[in-house]
mmCIF file with all atom_site columns, C-alpha atoms in Angstrom:
data_model
loop_
_atom_site.group_PDB
_atom_site.id
_atom_site.type_symbol
_atom_site.label_atom_id
_atom_site.label_alt_id
_atom_site.label_comp_id
_atom_site.label_asym_id
_atom_site.label_entity_id
_atom_site.label_seq_id
_atom_site.pdbx_PDB_ins_code
_atom_site.Cartn_x
_atom_site.Cartn_y
_atom_site.Cartn_z
_atom_site.occupancy
_atom_site.B_iso_or_equiv
_atom_site.pdbx_formal_charge
_atom_site.auth_seq_id
_atom_site.auth_comp_id
_atom_site.auth_asym_id
_atom_site.auth_atom_id
_atom_site.pdbx_PDB_model_num
ATOM 1   C CA . MET A 1 1   ? 11.076  33.875 23.522  1.00 0.00 ? 1   MET A CA 1
ATOM 2   C CA . SER A 1 2   ? 12.592  33.638 19.977  1.00 0.00 ? 2   SER A CA 1
ATOM 3   C CA . ASP A 1 3   ? 14.086  36.837 18.289  1.00 0.00 ? 3   ASP A CA 1
ATOM 4   C CA . PRO A 1 4   ? 11.896  37.649 15.202  1.00 0.00 ? 4   PRO A CA 1
ATOM 5   C CA . ASP A 1 5   ? 14.988  38.966 13.387  1.00 0.00 ? 5   ASP A CA 1
ATOM 6   C CA . SER A 1 6   ? 17.036  35.804 14.094  1.00 0.00 ? 6   SER A CA 1
ATOM 7   C CA . SER A 1 7   ? 14.022  33.651 12.836  1.00 0.00 ? 7   SER A CA 1
ATOM 8   C CA . PHE A 1 8   ? 13.665  35.673 9.731   1.00 0.00 ? 8   PHE A CA 1
ATOM 9   C CA . GLY A 1 9   ? 17.395  35.560 9.119   1.00 0.00 ? 9   GLY A CA 1
ATOM 10  C CA . THR A 1 10  ? 17.302  31.685 9.514   1.00 0.00 ? 10  THR A CA 1
ATOM 11  C CA . GLU A 1 11  ? 14.368  31.391 7.086   1.00 0.00 ? 11  GLU A CA 1
ATOM 12  C CA . ARG A 1 12  ? 16.078  33.662 4.550   1.00 0.00 ? 12  ARG A CA 1
ATOM 13  C CA . ALA A 1 13  ? 19.314  31.706 4.757   1.00 0.00 ? 13  ALA A CA 1
ATOM 14  C CA . PHE A 1 14  ? 17.302  28.446 4.156   1.00 0.00 ? 14  PHE A CA 1
ATOM 15  C CA . PHE A 1 15  ? 15.499  29.916 1.288   1.00 0.00 ? 15  PHE A CA 1
ATOM 16  C CA . LEU A 1 16  ? 18.606  31.083 -0.291  1.00 0.00 ? 16  LEU A CA 1
ATOM 17  C CA . LYS A 1 17  ? 20.357  27.825 0.158   1.00 0.00 ? 17  LYS A CA 1
ATOM 18  C CA . LYS A 1 18  ? 17.467  25.925 -1.361  1.00 0.00 ? 18  LYS A CA 1
ATOM 19  C CA . LEU A 1 19  ? 17.160  28.291 -4.267  1.00 0.00 ? 19  LEU A CA 1
ATOM 20  C CA . ARG A 1 20  ? 20.914  27.879 -5.067  1.00 0.00 ? 20  ARG A CA 1
ATOM 21  C CA . LEU A 1 21  ? 20.745  24.122 -4.857  1.00 0.00 ? 21  LEU A CA 1
ATOM 22  C CA . SER A 1 22  ? 17.686  24.051 -7.110  1.00 0.00 ? 22  SER A CA 1
ATOM 23  C CA . MET A 1 23  ? 19.664  25.991 -9.853  1.00 0.00 ? 23  MET A CA 1
ATOM 24  C CA . LEU A 1 24  ? 22.678  23.668 -9.681  1.00 0.00 ? 24  LEU A CA 1
ATOM 25  C CA . ILE A 1 25  ? 21.695  20.836 -12.006 1.00 0.00 ? 25  ILE A CA 1
ATOM 26  C CA . PRO A 1 26  ? 19.634  22.979 -14.569 1.00 0.00 ? 26  PRO A CA 1
ATOM 27  C CA . GLY A 1 27  ? 22.690  25.296 -14.527 1.00 0.00 ? 27  GLY A CA 1
ATOM 28  C CA . ILE A 1 28  ? 25.128  22.327 -15.257 1.00 0.00 ? 28  ILE A CA 1
ATOM 29  C CA . ILE A 1 29  ? 22.855  21.134 -18.258 1.00 0.00 ? 29  ILE A CA 1
ATOM 30  C CA . VAL A 1 30  ? 22.738  24.717 -19.730 1.00 0.00 ? 30  VAL A CA 1
ATOM 31  C CA . PHE A 1 31  ? 26.418  25.139 -19.322 1.00 0.00 ? 31  PHE A CA 1
ATOM 32  C CA . LEU A 1 32  ? 26.948  21.869 -21.176 1.00 0.00 ? 32  LEU A CA 1
ATOM 33  C CA . MET A 1 33  ? 24.599  23.009 -23.942 1.00 0.00 ? 33  MET A CA 1
ATOM 34  C CA . TRP A 1 34  ? 26.637  26.177 -24.436 1.00 0.00 ? 34  TRP A CA 1
ATOM 35  C CA . LEU A 1 35  ? 29.983  24.218 -24.157 1.00 0.00 ? 35  LEU A CA 1
ATOM 36  C CA . VAL A 1 36  ? 28.868  21.719 -26.966 1.00 0.00 ? 36  VAL A CA 1
ATOM 37  C CA . LYS A 1 37  ? 27.807  24.478 -29.232 1.00 0.00 ? 37  LYS A CA 1
ATOM 38  C CA . ILE A 1 38  ? 31.157  26.418 -28.762 1.00 0.00 ? 38  ILE A CA 1
ATOM 39  C CA . CYS A 1 39  ? 33.196  23.340 -29.249 1.00 0.00 ? 39  CYS A CA 1
ATOM 40  C CA . GLU A 1 40  ? 31.092  22.501 -32.335 1.00 0.00 ? 40  GLU A CA 1
ATOM 41  C CA . LEU A 1 41  ? 32.071  25.849 -33.895 1.00 0.00 ? 41  LEU A CA 1
ATOM 42  C CA . LEU A 1 42  ? 35.739  26.016 -32.762 1.00 0.00 ? 42  LEU A CA 1
ATOM 43  C CA . PHE A 1 43  ? 36.500  22.597 -34.101 1.00 0.00 ? 43  PHE A CA 1
ATOM 44  C CA . GLU A 1 44  ? 34.174  22.921 -37.153 1.00 0.00 ? 44  GLU A CA 1
ATOM 45  C CA . LEU A 1 45  ? 32.116  19.807 -36.121 1.00 0.00 ? 45  LEU A CA 1
ATOM 46  C CA . ASP A 1 46  ? 28.726  18.843 -37.181 1.00 0.00 ? 46  ASP A CA 1
ATOM 47  C CA . LEU A 1 47  ? 27.033  17.382 -34.310 1.00 0.00 ? 47  LEU A CA 1
ATOM 48  C CA . ALA A 1 48  ? 23.492  16.984 -35.676 1.00 0.00 ? 48  ALA A CA 1
ATOM 49  C CA . ARG A 1 49  ? 24.340  13.257 -36.043 1.00 0.00 ? 49  ARG A CA 1
ATOM 50  C CA . LEU A 1 50  ? 24.092  12.924 -32.359 1.00 0.00 ? 50  LEU A CA 1
ATOM 51  C CA . GLY A 1 51  ? 20.493  13.702 -32.491 1.00 0.00 ? 51  GLY A CA 1
ATOM 52  C CA . ILE A 1 52  ? 17.523  11.416 -32.659 1.00 0.00 ? 52  ILE A CA 1
ATOM 53  C CA . PHE A 1 53  ? 16.860  9.662  -36.052 1.00 0.00 ? 53  PHE A CA 1
ATOM 54  C CA . PRO A 1 54  ? 13.606  7.645  -35.627 1.00 0.00 ? 54  PRO A CA 1
ATOM 55  C CA . LEU A 1 55  ? 13.720  3.892  -35.976 1.00 0.00 ? 55  LEU A CA 1
ATOM 56  C CA . SER A 1 56  ? 17.292  3.826  -36.769 1.00 0.00 ? 56  SER A CA 1
ATOM 57  C CA . ALA A 1 57  ? 20.076  2.337  -34.612 1.00 0.00 ? 57  ALA A CA 1
ATOM 58  C CA . LYS A 1 58  ? 22.311  5.291  -35.495 1.00 0.00 ? 58  LYS A CA 1
ATOM 59  C CA . GLY A 1 59  ? 19.753  7.585  -33.888 1.00 0.00 ? 59  GLY A CA 1
ATOM 60  C CA . LEU A 1 60  ? 19.386  5.760  -30.610 1.00 0.00 ? 60  LEU A CA 1
ATOM 61  C CA . SER A 1 61  ? 22.205  7.715  -29.075 1.00 0.00 ? 61  SER A CA 1
ATOM 62  C CA . GLY A 1 62  ? 20.094  10.889 -29.599 1.00 0.00 ? 62  GLY A CA 1
ATOM 63  C CA . ILE A 1 63  ? 17.920  9.750  -26.756 1.00 0.00 ? 63  ILE A CA 1
ATOM 64  C CA . LEU A 1 64  ? 20.832  10.788 -24.416 1.00 0.00 ? 64  LEU A CA 1
ATOM 65  C CA . PHE A 1 65  ? 22.672  13.506 -26.405 1.00 0.00 ? 65  PHE A CA 1
ATOM 66  C CA . SER A 1 66  ? 19.939  15.274 -28.506 1.00 0.00 ? 66  SER A CA 1
ATOM 67  C CA . PRO A 1 67  ? 19.060  17.939 -25.779 1.00 0.00 ? 67  PRO A CA 1
ATOM 68  C CA . PHE A 1 68  ? 22.737  19.105 -25.891 1.00 0.00 ? 68  PHE A CA 1
ATOM 69  C CA . ILE A 1 69  ? 22.695  19.591 -29.563 1.00 0.00 ? 69  ILE A CA 1
ATOM 70  C CA . HIS A 1 70  ? 21.298  22.862 -31.304 1.00 0.00 ? 70  HIS A CA 1
ATOM 71  C CA . SER A 1 71  ? 21.246  24.027 -34.838 1.00 0.00 ? 71  SER A CA 1
ATOM 72  C CA . GLY A 1 72  ? 22.588  27.649 -33.869 1.00 0.00 ? 72  GLY A CA 1
ATOM 73  C CA . PHE A 1 73  ? 22.859  30.113 -31.272 1.00 0.00 ? 73  PHE A CA 1
ATOM 74  C CA . ARG A 1 74  ? 19.275  31.320 -31.728 1.00 0.00 ? 74  ARG A CA 1
ATOM 75  C CA . HIS A 1 75  ? 17.953  27.915 -31.167 1.00 0.00 ? 75  HIS A CA 1
ATOM 76  C CA . LEU A 1 76  ? 20.213  27.479 -28.153 1.00 0.00 ? 76  LEU A CA 1
ATOM 77  C CA . PHE A 1 77  ? 19.238  30.799 -26.586 1.00 0.00 ? 77  PHE A CA 1
ATOM 78  C CA . ASN A 1 78  ? 15.638  30.175 -27.058 1.00 0.00 ? 78  ASN A CA 1
ATOM 79  C CA . ASN A 1 79  ? 15.970  26.907 -25.109 1.00 0.00 ? 79  ASN A CA 1
ATOM 80  C CA . THR A 1 80  ? 18.375  28.339 -22.391 1.00 0.00 ? 80  THR A CA 1
ATOM 81  C CA . LEU A 1 81  ? 16.030  30.523 -20.317 1.00 0.00 ? 81  LEU A CA 1
ATOM 82  C CA . PRO A 1 82  ? 12.936  28.284 -20.274 1.00 0.00 ? 82  PRO A CA 1
ATOM 83  C CA . LEU A 1 83  ? 15.114  25.179 -19.407 1.00 0.00 ? 83  LEU A CA 1
ATOM 84  C CA . PHE A 1 84  ? 16.914  26.830 -16.607 1.00 0.00 ? 84  PHE A CA 1
ATOM 85  C CA . PHE A 1 85  ? 13.772  28.508 -15.267 1.00 0.00 ? 85  PHE A CA 1
ATOM 86  C CA . LEU A 1 86  ? 11.591  25.326 -15.423 1.00 0.00 ? 86  LEU A CA 1
ATOM 87  C CA . GLY A 1 87  ? 14.381  23.053 -14.157 1.00 0.00 ? 87  GLY A CA 1
ATOM 88  C CA . SER A 1 88  ? 14.995  25.383 -11.298 1.00 0.00 ? 88  SER A CA 1
ATOM 89  C CA . ALA A 1 89  ? 11.338  25.464 -10.400 1.00 0.00 ? 89  ALA A CA 1
ATOM 90  C CA . LEU A 1 90  ? 11.003  21.714 -10.574 1.00 0.00 ? 90  LEU A CA 1
ATOM 91  C CA . PHE A 1 91  ? 14.131  21.329 -8.218  1.00 0.00 ? 91  PHE A CA 1
ATOM 92  C CA . TYR A 1 92  ? 12.840  23.929 -5.798  1.00 0.00 ? 92  TYR A CA 1
ATOM 93  C CA . PHE A 1 93  ? 9.133   22.984 -5.489  1.00 0.00 ? 93  PHE A CA 1
ATOM 94  C CA . TYR A 1 94  ? 9.563   19.158 -6.092  1.00 0.00 ? 94  TYR A CA 1
ATOM 95  C CA . SER A 1 95  ? 12.982  18.525 -4.671  1.00 0.00 ? 95  SER A CA 1
ATOM 96  C CA . GLY A 1 96  ? 12.217  15.038 -3.515  1.00 0.00 ? 96  GLY A CA 1
ATOM 97  C CA . ILE A 1 97  ? 11.303  13.760 -7.032  1.00 0.00 ? 97  ILE A CA 1
ATOM 98  C CA . ALA A 1 98  ? 12.967  16.218 -9.319  1.00 0.00 ? 98  ALA A CA 1
ATOM 99  C CA . VAL A 1 99  ? 15.807  13.954 -10.300 1.00 0.00 ? 99  VAL A CA 1
ATOM 100 C CA . ARG A 1 100 ? 13.477  11.065 -11.243 1.00 0.00 ? 100 ARG A CA 1
ATOM 101 C CA . VAL A 1 101 ? 11.067  13.294 -13.092 1.00 0.00 ? 101 VAL A CA 1
ATOM 102 C CA . SER A 1 102 ? 13.934  14.979 -15.002 1.00 0.00 ? 102 SER A CA 1
ATOM 103 C CA . LEU A 1 103 ? 15.449  11.624 -16.042 1.00 0.00 ? 103 LEU A CA 1
ATOM 104 C CA . TRP A 1 104 ? 12.006  10.151 -16.957 1.00 0.00 ? 104 TRP A CA 1
ATOM 105 C CA . THR A 1 105 ? 10.946  13.219 -18.951 1.00 0.00 ? 105 THR A CA 1
ATOM 106 C CA . TRP A 1 106 ? 14.333  13.079 -20.723 1.00 0.00 ? 106 TRP A CA 1
ATOM 107 C CA . PHE A 1 107 ? 14.145  9.400  -21.576 1.00 0.00 ? 107 PHE A CA 1
ATOM 108 C CA . LEU A 1 108 ? 10.410  9.130  -22.378 1.00 0.00 ? 108 LEU A CA 1
ATOM 109 C CA . THR A 1 109 ? 10.506  12.052 -24.632 1.00 0.00 ? 109 THR A CA 1
ATOM 110 C CA . GLY A 1 110 ? 13.515  10.848 -26.481 1.00 0.00 ? 110 GLY A CA 1
ATOM 111 C CA . LEU A 1 111 ? 12.375  7.342  -26.802 1.00 0.00 ? 111 LEU A CA 1
ATOM 112 C CA . SER A 1 112 ? 8.864   8.348  -28.045 1.00 0.00 ? 112 SER A CA 1
ATOM 113 C CA . VAL A 1 113 ? 10.484  10.632 -30.594 1.00 0.00 ? 113 VAL A CA 1
ATOM 114 C CA . TRP A 1 114 ? 12.619  7.825  -31.841 1.00 0.00 ? 114 TRP A CA 1
ATOM 115 C CA . LEU A 1 115 ? 9.623   5.520  -32.128 1.00 0.00 ? 115 LEU A CA 1
ATOM 116 C CA . ALA A 1 116 ? 7.105   7.945  -33.589 1.00 0.00 ? 116 ALA A CA 1
ATOM 117 C CA . GLY A 1 117 ? 9.066   10.874 -35.090 1.00 0.00 ? 117 GLY A CA 1
ATOM 118 C CA . ARG A 1 118 ? 9.478   11.731 -38.784 1.00 0.00 ? 118 ARG A CA 1
ATOM 119 C CA . PRO A 1 119 ? 12.511  10.324 -40.587 1.00 0.00 ? 119 PRO A CA 1
ATOM 120 C CA . ALA A 1 120 ? 14.772  13.389 -39.937 1.00 0.00 ? 120 ALA A CA 1
ATOM 121 C CA . TRP A 1 121 ? 17.379  14.404 -37.160 1.00 0.00 ? 121 TRP A CA 1
ATOM 122 C CA . HIS A 1 122 ? 15.666  15.663 -34.147 1.00 0.00 ? 122 HIS A CA 1
ATOM 123 C CA . ILE A 1 123 ? 17.911  17.922 -31.867 1.00 0.00 ? 123 ILE A CA 1
ATOM 124 C CA . GLY A 1 124 ? 17.499  20.421 -29.201 1.00 0.00 ? 124 GLY A CA 1
ATOM 125 C CA . ALA A 1 125 ? 16.239  20.546 -25.614 1.00 0.00 ? 125 ALA A CA 1
ATOM 126 C CA . SER A 1 126 ? 12.663  21.748 -26.528 1.00 0.00 ? 126 SER A CA 1
ATOM 127 C CA . GLY A 1 127 ? 11.111  18.263 -25.899 1.00 0.00 ? 127 GLY A CA 1
ATOM 128 C CA . LEU A 1 128 ? 12.571  18.335 -22.238 1.00 0.00 ? 128 LEU A CA 1
ATOM 129 C CA . ILE A 1 129 ? 11.251  21.813 -21.870 1.00 0.00 ? 129 ILE A CA 1
ATOM 130 C CA . TYR A 1 130 ? 7.817   20.943 -22.858 1.00 0.00 ? 130 TYR A CA 1
ATOM 131 C CA . GLY A 1 131 ? 7.891   17.929 -20.612 1.00 0.00 ? 131 GLY A CA 1
ATOM 132 C CA . LEU A 1 132 ? 8.907   20.007 -17.607 1.00 0.00 ? 132 LEU A CA 1
ATOM 133 C CA . ALA A 1 133 ? 6.350   22.689 -18.343 1.00 0.00 ? 133 ALA A CA 1
ATOM 134 C CA . SER A 1 134 ? 3.641   20.103 -18.714 1.00 0.00 ? 134 SER A CA 1
ATOM 135 C CA . PHE A 1 135 ? 4.574   18.330 -15.490 1.00 0.00 ? 135 PHE A CA 1
ATOM 136 C CA . LEU A 1 136 ? 4.718   21.565 -13.444 1.00 0.00 ? 136 LEU A CA 1
ATOM 137 C CA . PHE A 1 137 ? 1.379   22.624 -14.706 1.00 0.00 ? 137 PHE A CA 1
ATOM 138 C CA . PHE A 1 138 ? -0.726  19.475 -14.418 1.00 0.00 ? 138 PHE A CA 1
ATOM 139 C CA . SER A 1 139 ? 1.007   18.394 -11.132 1.00 0.00 ? 139 SER A CA 1
ATOM 140 C CA . GLY A 1 140 ? 0.078   21.588 -9.521  1.00 0.00 ? 140 GLY A CA 1
ATOM 141 C CA . ILE A 1 141 ? -3.604  21.201 -10.645 1.00 0.00 ? 141 ILE A CA 1
ATOM 142 C CA . LEU A 1 142 ? -3.755  17.588 -9.631  1.00 0.00 ? 142 LEU A CA 1
ATOM 143 C CA . ARG A 1 143 ? -2.339  18.328 -6.187  1.00 0.00 ? 143 ARG A CA 1
ATOM 144 C CA . LYS A 1 144 ? -4.640  21.212 -5.460  1.00 0.00 ? 144 LYS A CA 1
ATOM 145 C CA . TYR A 1 145 ? -1.990  22.838 -3.323  1.00 0.00 ? 145 TYR A CA 1
ATOM 146 C CA . PHE A 1 146 ? -2.256  26.690 -3.498  1.00 0.00 ? 146 PHE A CA 1
ATOM 147 C CA . ARG A 1 147 ? 1.490   27.129 -3.859  1.00 0.00 ? 147 ARG A CA 1
ATOM 148 C CA . LEU A 1 148 ? 1.752   24.615 -6.710  1.00 0.00 ? 148 LEU A CA 1
ATOM 149 C CA . VAL A 1 149 ? -1.462  25.914 -8.389  1.00 0.00 ? 149 VAL A CA 1
ATOM 150 C CA . ALA A 1 150 ? 0.001   29.313 -8.366  1.00 0.00 ? 150 ALA A CA 1
ATOM 151 C CA . LEU A 1 151 ? 3.123   27.899 -9.967  1.00 0.00 ? 151 LEU A CA 1
ATOM 152 C CA . SER A 1 152 ? 0.904   26.323 -12.746 1.00 0.00 ? 152 SER A CA 1
ATOM 153 C CA . LEU A 1 153 ? -0.770  29.763 -13.172 1.00 0.00 ? 153 LEU A CA 1
ATOM 154 C CA . LEU A 1 154 ? 2.674   31.294 -13.655 1.00 0.00 ? 154 LEU A CA 1
ATOM 155 C CA . ILE A 1 155 ? 3.759   28.583 -16.082 1.00 0.00 ? 155 ILE A CA 1
ATOM 156 C CA . VAL A 1 156 ? 0.608   29.350 -18.247 1.00 0.00 ? 156 VAL A CA 1
ATOM 157 C CA . PHE A 1 157 ? 1.352   33.068 -18.180 1.00 0.00 ? 157 PHE A CA 1
ATOM 158 C CA . LEU A 1 158 ? 4.984   32.743 -19.030 1.00 0.00 ? 158 LEU A CA 1
ATOM 159 C CA . TYR A 1 159 ? 4.772   29.793 -21.477 1.00 0.00 ? 159 TYR A CA 1
ATOM 160 C CA . GLY A 1 160 ? 1.163   29.438 -22.459 1.00 0.00 ? 160 GLY A CA 1
ATOM 161 C CA . SER A 1 161 ? 1.965   30.248 -26.109 1.00 0.00 ? 161 SER A CA 1
ATOM 162 C CA . MET A 1 162 ? 4.128   27.133 -26.204 1.00 0.00 ? 162 MET A CA 1
ATOM 163 C CA . VAL A 1 163 ? 1.056   25.055 -26.723 1.00 0.00 ? 163 VAL A CA 1
ATOM 164 C CA . TRP A 1 164 ? 0.992   26.035 -30.379 1.00 0.00 ? 164 TRP A CA 1
ATOM 165 C CA . GLY A 1 165 ? 4.401   24.129 -30.790 1.00 0.00 ? 165 GLY A CA 1
ATOM 166 C CA . ILE A 1 166 ? 2.725   20.758 -30.424 1.00 0.00 ? 166 ILE A CA 1
ATOM 167 C CA . PHE A 1 167 ? 0.818   20.920 -33.612 1.00 0.00 ? 167 PHE A CA 1
ATOM 168 C CA . PRO A 1 168 ? 2.366   20.183 -36.994 1.00 0.00 ? 168 PRO A CA 1
ATOM 169 C CA . ASP A 1 169 ? 3.087   22.884 -39.563 1.00 0.00 ? 169 ASP A CA 1
ATOM 170 C CA . ILE A 1 170 ? 2.572   25.745 -37.141 1.00 0.00 ? 170 ILE A CA 1
ATOM 171 C CA . TYR A 1 171 ? 6.363   26.451 -37.015 1.00 0.00 ? 171 TYR A CA 1
ATOM 172 C CA . GLN A 1 172 ? 8.642   25.621 -39.845 1.00 0.00 ? 172 GLN A CA 1
ATOM 173 C CA . ASP A 1 173 ? 11.695  23.434 -39.412 1.00 0.00 ? 173 ASP A CA 1
ATOM 174 C CA . VAL A 1 174 ? 10.754  22.478 -35.841 1.00 0.00 ? 174 VAL A CA 1
ATOM 175 C CA . SER A 1 175 ? 10.394  19.047 -34.268 1.00 0.00 ? 175 SER A CA 1
ATOM 176 C CA . TRP A 1 176 ? 6.766   19.343 -33.211 1.00 0.00 ? 176 TRP A CA 1
ATOM 177 C CA . GLU A 1 177 ? 7.004   15.657 -32.416 1.00 0.00 ? 177 GLU A CA 1
ATOM 178 C CA . SER A 1 178 ? 9.474   16.495 -29.610 1.00 0.00 ? 178 SER A CA 1
ATOM 179 C CA . HIS A 1 179 ? 7.144   19.177 -28.321 1.00 0.00 ? 179 HIS A CA 1
ATOM 180 C CA . MET A 1 180 ? 4.034   17.021 -28.313 1.00 0.00 ? 180 MET A CA 1
ATOM 181 C CA . LEU A 1 181 ? 5.704   13.825 -26.985 1.00 0.00 ? 181 LEU A CA 1
ATOM 182 C CA . GLY A 1 182 ? 7.465   15.960 -24.260 1.00 0.00 ? 182 GLY A CA 1
ATOM 183 C CA . PHE A 1 183 ? 4.118   17.552 -23.443 1.00 0.00 ? 183 PHE A CA 1
ATOM 184 C CA . ILE A 1 184 ? 2.445   14.012 -23.067 1.00 0.00 ? 184 ILE A CA 1
ATOM 185 C CA . SER A 1 185 ? 5.365   12.728 -21.081 1.00 0.00 ? 185 SER A CA 1
ATOM 186 C CA . GLY A 1 186 ? 5.051   15.421 -18.517 1.00 0.00 ? 186 GLY A CA 1
ATOM 187 C CA . ILE A 1 187 ? 1.204   14.735 -18.188 1.00 0.00 ? 187 ILE A CA 1
ATOM 188 C CA . ILE A 1 188 ? 2.020   10.999 -17.707 1.00 0.00 ? 188 ILE A CA 1
ATOM 189 C CA . LEU A 1 189 ? 4.667   11.790 -14.933 1.00 0.00 ? 189 LEU A CA 1
ATOM 190 C CA . SER A 1 190 ? 2.363   14.246 -13.227 1.00 0.00 ? 190 SER A CA 1
ATOM 191 C CA . VAL A 1 191 ? -0.236  11.420 -12.722 1.00 0.00 ? 191 VAL A CA 1
ATOM 192 C CA . VAL A 1 192 ? 2.463   8.768  -11.750 1.00 0.00 ? 192 VAL A CA 1
ATOM 193 C CA . TYR A 1 193 ? 3.932   10.993 -9.146  1.00 0.00 ? 193 TYR A CA 1
ATOM 194 C CA . ARG A 1 194 ? 0.828   12.756 -7.872  1.00 0.00 ? 194 ARG A CA 1
ATOM 195 C CA . LYS A 1 195 ? 1.131   10.973 -4.506  1.00 0.00 ? 195 LYS A CA 1
ATOM 196 C CA . GLU A 1 196 ? 4.833   11.891 -4.098  1.00 0.00 ? 196 GLU A CA 1
ATOM 197 C CA . GLY A 1 197 ? 6.522   15.093 -3.400  1.00 0.00 ? 197 GLY A CA 1
ATOM 198 C CA . PRO A 1 198 ? 4.642   18.197 -1.851  1.00 0.00 ? 198 PRO A CA 1
ATOM 199 C CA . GLN A 1 199 ? 0.973   17.638 -0.905  1.00 0.00 ? 199 GLN A CA 1
ATOM 200 C CA . GLN A 1 200 ? -1.934  19.885 0.031   1.00 0.00 ? 200 GLN A CA 1
ATOM 201 C CA . PRO A 1 201 ? -1.664  20.330 3.752   1.00 0.00 ? 201 PRO A CA 1
ATOM 202 C CA . VAL A 1 202 ? -4.312  18.394 5.694   1.00 0.00 ? 202 VAL A CA 1
ATOM 203 C CA . ILE A 1 203 ? -6.315  20.603 8.220   1.00 0.00 ? 203 ILE A CA 1
ATOM 204 C CA . GLU A 1 204 ? -7.497  18.485 11.163  1.00 0.00 ? 204 GLU A CA 1
ATOM 205 C CA . TRP A 1 205 ? -10.411 20.194 12.986  1.00 0.00 ? 205 TRP A CA 1
ATOM 206 C CA . PRO A 1 206 ? -10.818 19.179 16.756  1.00 0.00 ? 206 PRO A CA 1
ATOM 207 C CA . ASP A 1 207 ? -13.365 16.504 17.438  1.00 0.00 ? 207 ASP A CA 1
ATOM 208 C CA . GLU A 1 208 ? -16.593 17.984 18.986  1.00 0.00 ? 208 GLU A CA 1
ATOM 209 C CA . ASP A 1 209 ? -16.402 15.571 21.957  1.00 0.00 ? 209 ASP A CA 1
ATOM 210 C CA . GLU A 1 210 ? -12.880 16.343 22.643  1.00 0.00 ? 210 GLU A CA 1
ATOM 211 C CA . CYS A 1 211 ? -13.634 20.139 22.426  1.00 0.00 ? 211 CYS A CA 1
ATOM 212 C CA . GLU A 1 212 ? -16.383 19.750 24.967  1.00 0.00 ? 212 GLU A CA 1
ATOM 213 C CA . GLU A 1 213 ? -13.992 17.885 27.401  1.00 0.00 ? 213 GLU A CA 1
ATOM 214 C CA . GLU A 1 214 ? -11.413 20.372 27.026  1.00 0.00 ? 214 GLU A CA 1
ATOM 215 C CA . ASP A 1 215 ? -13.737 23.241 27.507  1.00 0.00 ? 215 ASP A CA 1
ATOM 216 C CA . GLU A 1 216 ? -14.537 21.859 30.981  1.00 0.00 ? 216 GLU A CA 1
ATOM 217 C CA . ILE A 1 217 ? -10.859 22.433 31.784  1.00 0.00 ? 217 ILE A CA 1
ATOM 218 C CA . SER A 1 218 ? -10.345 25.610 29.744  1.00 0.00 ? 218 SER A CA 1
ATOM 219 C CA . PRO A 1 219 ? -13.160 27.411 27.910  1.00 0.00 ? 219 PRO A CA 1
ATOM 220 C CA . LYS A 1 220 ? -10.689 29.003 25.588  1.00 0.00 ? 220 LYS A CA 1
ATOM 221 C CA . SER A 1 221 ? -8.889  25.937 24.494  1.00 0.00 ? 221 SER A CA 1
ATOM 222 C CA . CYS A 1 222 ? -11.405 25.187 21.452  1.00 0.00 ? 222 CYS A CA 1
#
């Protein structure tokens, strides 16, 4: 007979290990974002030119680098907590597909901004944040798995007001294109990966004939 305390301790250790691992990659990205901003100030650099400039060869590198570039500490801080939380949630609940979803969100958002954005420098991680939030919300709804639906509702509770950021002229000096296109990228990826990752458990009820046969052997088996 297994010891309940031992079983609880094992489950707790597994949970903590999985939680730490889920925070690793988002934590590294956030650390790099802050490191870039600090280096920019210390060495008096202007790294905005590493952002995305639509339909321009000089702006293509921004698809890779723009999430690390921020206009100021307020911009950086506003993106830090959402990116860390949403990224950690993705790697915790969708560990099997989290890397692919993150990379595709990063690439699709950046490329679509380069193709369809206004002729200006687009910087910051907000497009990635909108993509992750969108994926987590719609993926939970599509899978109809209660744990993931609960996560979807939590996303709405914490970040529901973000939806206003996808509309032009709501916020001044904000790349609403990054928000909108990141949001759309998340929807697309939630559909593409709906059959991969965690799924709603399938409950199999015993067949009536099997139940009758087992009932002859043991009346309490069904």
